[in-house]
């Protein structure tokens, strides 16, 4: 990853659709909120789960202070759509003991810490993503 981390983060956020709604645009237009995402990217790059959680908490606090707590969905998306999230789940295979073995593939080799970050982001997005995105898109009405 060469170039400015700020440009990288902005492009990644735009790829997640932040520019499609007035509320979403706040994530790149509000300097303090945007810097929270830069902090999140730095934590992801060093694969530090504690730093990732701190960055998400900071983003949540800043979004809440703006009265737009639902913008936290973009932090979950940021983590969910990363190299540490499985890109393809292969068919479940029955094990000899009657259980099921599930295999996942990654785009590249990931460390256990990177996988933890990706799994946590996936869990948060699965749990809260739909309702938070509805709130984001409600701002267009």
Short mmCIF file of C-alpha atoms in Angstrom, two decimals:
data_model
loop_
_atom_site.label_atom_id
_atom_site.label_comp_id
_atom_site.label_asym_id
_atom_site.label_seq_id
_atom_site.Cartn_x
_atom_site.Cartn_y
_atom_site.Cartn_z
CA UNK A 1 0.00 0.00 0.00
CA UNK A 2 1.82 3.03 -1.24
CA UNK A 3 0.63 6.58 -1.23
CA UNK A 4 -1.29 8.62 1.24
CA UNK A 5 -3.20 6.76 3.92
CA UNK A 6 -5.77 9.56 3.80
CA UNK A 7 -6.49 8.99 0.11
CA UNK A 8 -6.58 5.22 0.68
CA UNK A 9 -9.11 5.55 3.52
CA UNK A 10 -11.26 8.00 1.59
CA UNK A 11 -11.35 5.69 -1.44
CA UNK A 12 -12.19 2.70 0.71
CA UNK A 13 -15.01 4.55 2.45
CA UNK A 14 -16.39 5.72 -0.90
CA UNK A 15 -16.27 2.13 -2.16
CA UNK A 16 -18.53 1.29 0.81
CA UNK A 17 -21.04 3.93 -0.29
CA UNK A 18 -20.46 6.79 2.13
CA UNK A 19 -20.93 9.31 -0.67
CA UNK A 20 -24.45 8.08 -1.53
CA UNK A 21 -26.29 9.81 1.31
CA UNK A 22 -26.00 13.11 3.17
CA UNK A 23 -25.37 11.28 6.47
CA UNK A 24 -22.81 9.02 4.85
CA UNK A 25 -20.88 11.95 3.40
CA UNK A 26 -20.33 13.21 6.94
CA UNK A 27 -17.77 10.40 7.43
CA UNK A 28 -15.44 11.98 4.89
CA UNK A 29 -16.43 15.62 5.36
CA UNK A 30 -16.09 15.80 9.16
CA UNK A 31 -12.36 16.01 9.89
CA UNK A 32 -12.51 14.39 13.33
CA UNK A 33 -14.73 11.52 12.23
CA UNK A 34 -12.58 10.89 9.15
CA UNK A 35 -9.43 10.85 11.28
CA UNK A 36 -11.09 8.10 13.35
CA UNK A 37 -11.20 5.99 10.20
CA UNK A 38 -7.55 6.78 9.49
CA UNK A 39 -6.77 5.56 13.02
CA UNK A 40 -8.81 2.43 12.26
CA UNK A 41 -6.81 1.78 9.09
CA UNK A 42 -3.55 2.16 10.99
CA UNK A 43 -4.76 -0.34 13.60
CA UNK A 44 -5.80 -2.78 10.87
CA UNK A 45 -2.43 -2.46 9.15
CA UNK A 46 -0.55 -3.42 12.30
CA UNK A 47 -3.16 -6.11 13.05
CA UNK A 48 -3.75 -4.96 16.63
CA UNK A 49 -7.22 -6.05 17.76
CA UNK A 50 -7.19 -3.83 20.86
CA UNK A 51 -6.24 -0.79 18.75
CA UNK A 52 -9.01 -1.67 16.28
CA UNK A 53 -11.58 -1.78 19.08
CA UNK A 54 -10.31 1.54 20.47
CA UNK A 55 -10.56 3.14 17.02
CA UNK A 56 -14.12 1.85 16.55
CA UNK A 57 -15.03 3.22 19.99
CA UNK A 58 -13.61 6.62 19.04
CA UNK A 59 -15.57 6.59 15.75
CA UNK A 60 -18.71 5.64 17.67
CA UNK A 61 -18.20 8.49 20.14
CA UNK A 62 -17.58 11.06 17.43
CA UNK A 63 -20.57 9.91 15.36
CA UNK A 64 -22.74 9.98 18.48
CA UNK A 65 -21.57 13.52 19.30
CA UNK A 66 -22.74 14.54 15.81
CA UNK A 67 -26.12 12.93 16.44
CA UNK A 68 -25.38 10.32 13.78
CA UNK A 69 -24.48 7.23 15.76
CA UNK A 70 -25.68 5.02 12.90
CA UNK A 71 -22.51 5.98 10.98
CA UNK A 72 -20.69 3.34 13.02
CA UNK A 73 -21.94 0.93 10.34
CA UNK A 74 -19.15 2.19 8.09
CA UNK A 75 -16.54 1.13 10.65
CA UNK A 76 -18.05 -2.36 10.71
CA UNK A 77 -18.10 -2.42 6.91
CA UNK A 78 -14.50 -1.21 6.87
CA UNK A 79 -13.49 -4.27 8.86
CA UNK A 80 -15.92 -6.71 7.26
CA UNK A 81 -14.78 -6.00 3.70
CA UNK A 82 -11.09 -6.59 4.32
CA UNK A 83 -8.43 -9.15 3.43
CA UNK A 84 -9.00 -10.84 6.79
CA UNK A 85 -12.59 -11.73 5.94
CA UNK A 86 -13.18 -14.99 4.08
CA UNK A 87 -13.95 -14.40 0.43
CA UNK A 88 -15.41 -17.80 -0.28
CA UNK A 89 -16.94 -20.47 1.89
CA UNK A 90 -16.73 -23.88 0.31
CA UNK A 91 -19.45 -26.47 0.65
CA UNK A 92 -19.80 -28.06 4.05
CA UNK A 93 -18.30 -31.54 4.18
CA UNK A 94 -19.54 -34.26 6.50
CA UNK A 95 -16.87 -35.52 8.85
CA UNK A 96 -16.43 -39.18 9.75
CA UNK A 97 -17.89 -38.54 13.21
CA UNK A 98 -21.11 -37.10 11.73
CA UNK A 99 -20.12 -33.46 12.25
CA UNK A 100 -19.60 -30.85 9.58
CA UNK A 101 -16.30 -29.40 8.41
CA UNK A 102 -16.44 -25.89 6.93
CA UNK A 103 -13.55 -24.59 4.87
CA UNK A 104 -12.86 -20.94 4.14
CA UNK A 105 -10.44 -19.26 1.76
CA UNK A 106 -8.64 -15.95 2.13
CA UNK A 107 -7.13 -13.76 -0.58
CA UNK A 108 -3.78 -13.98 1.17
CA UNK A 109 -2.27 -15.57 4.25
CA UNK A 110 -3.71 -13.96 7.40
CA UNK A 111 -2.46 -14.05 10.95
CA UNK A 112 -4.71 -15.14 13.82
CA UNK A 113 -4.94 -11.48 14.94
CA UNK A 114 -6.00 -10.38 11.43
CA UNK A 115 -8.59 -13.13 11.34
CA UNK A 116 -9.90 -12.02 14.75
CA UNK A 117 -10.28 -8.46 13.45
CA UNK A 118 -12.08 -9.66 10.31
CA UNK A 119 -14.33 -12.04 12.24
CA UNK A 120 -15.24 -9.32 14.76
CA UNK A 121 -16.08 -6.89 11.96
CA UNK A 122 -18.16 -9.55 10.23
CA UNK A 123 -20.02 -10.33 13.46
CA UNK A 124 -20.77 -6.66 14.20
CA UNK A 125 -21.90 -6.02 10.64
CA UNK A 126 -24.11 -9.12 10.62
CA UNK A 127 -25.66 -8.14 13.94
CA UNK A 128 -26.24 -4.42 13.39
CA UNK A 129 -25.60 -3.69 9.71
CA UNK A 130 -29.13 -3.88 8.31
CA UNK A 131 -30.73 -1.59 10.88
CA UNK A 132 -27.85 0.88 10.81
CA UNK A 133 -27.86 1.03 7.01
CA UNK A 134 -31.61 1.68 7.06
CA UNK A 135 -30.92 4.66 9.31
CA UNK A 136 -28.16 5.90 6.97
CA UNK A 137 -30.40 5.64 3.92
CA UNK A 138 -33.34 7.21 5.77
CA UNK A 139 -31.32 10.43 5.65
CA UNK A 140 -31.96 10.62 1.88
CA UNK A 141 -35.71 10.99 2.38
#
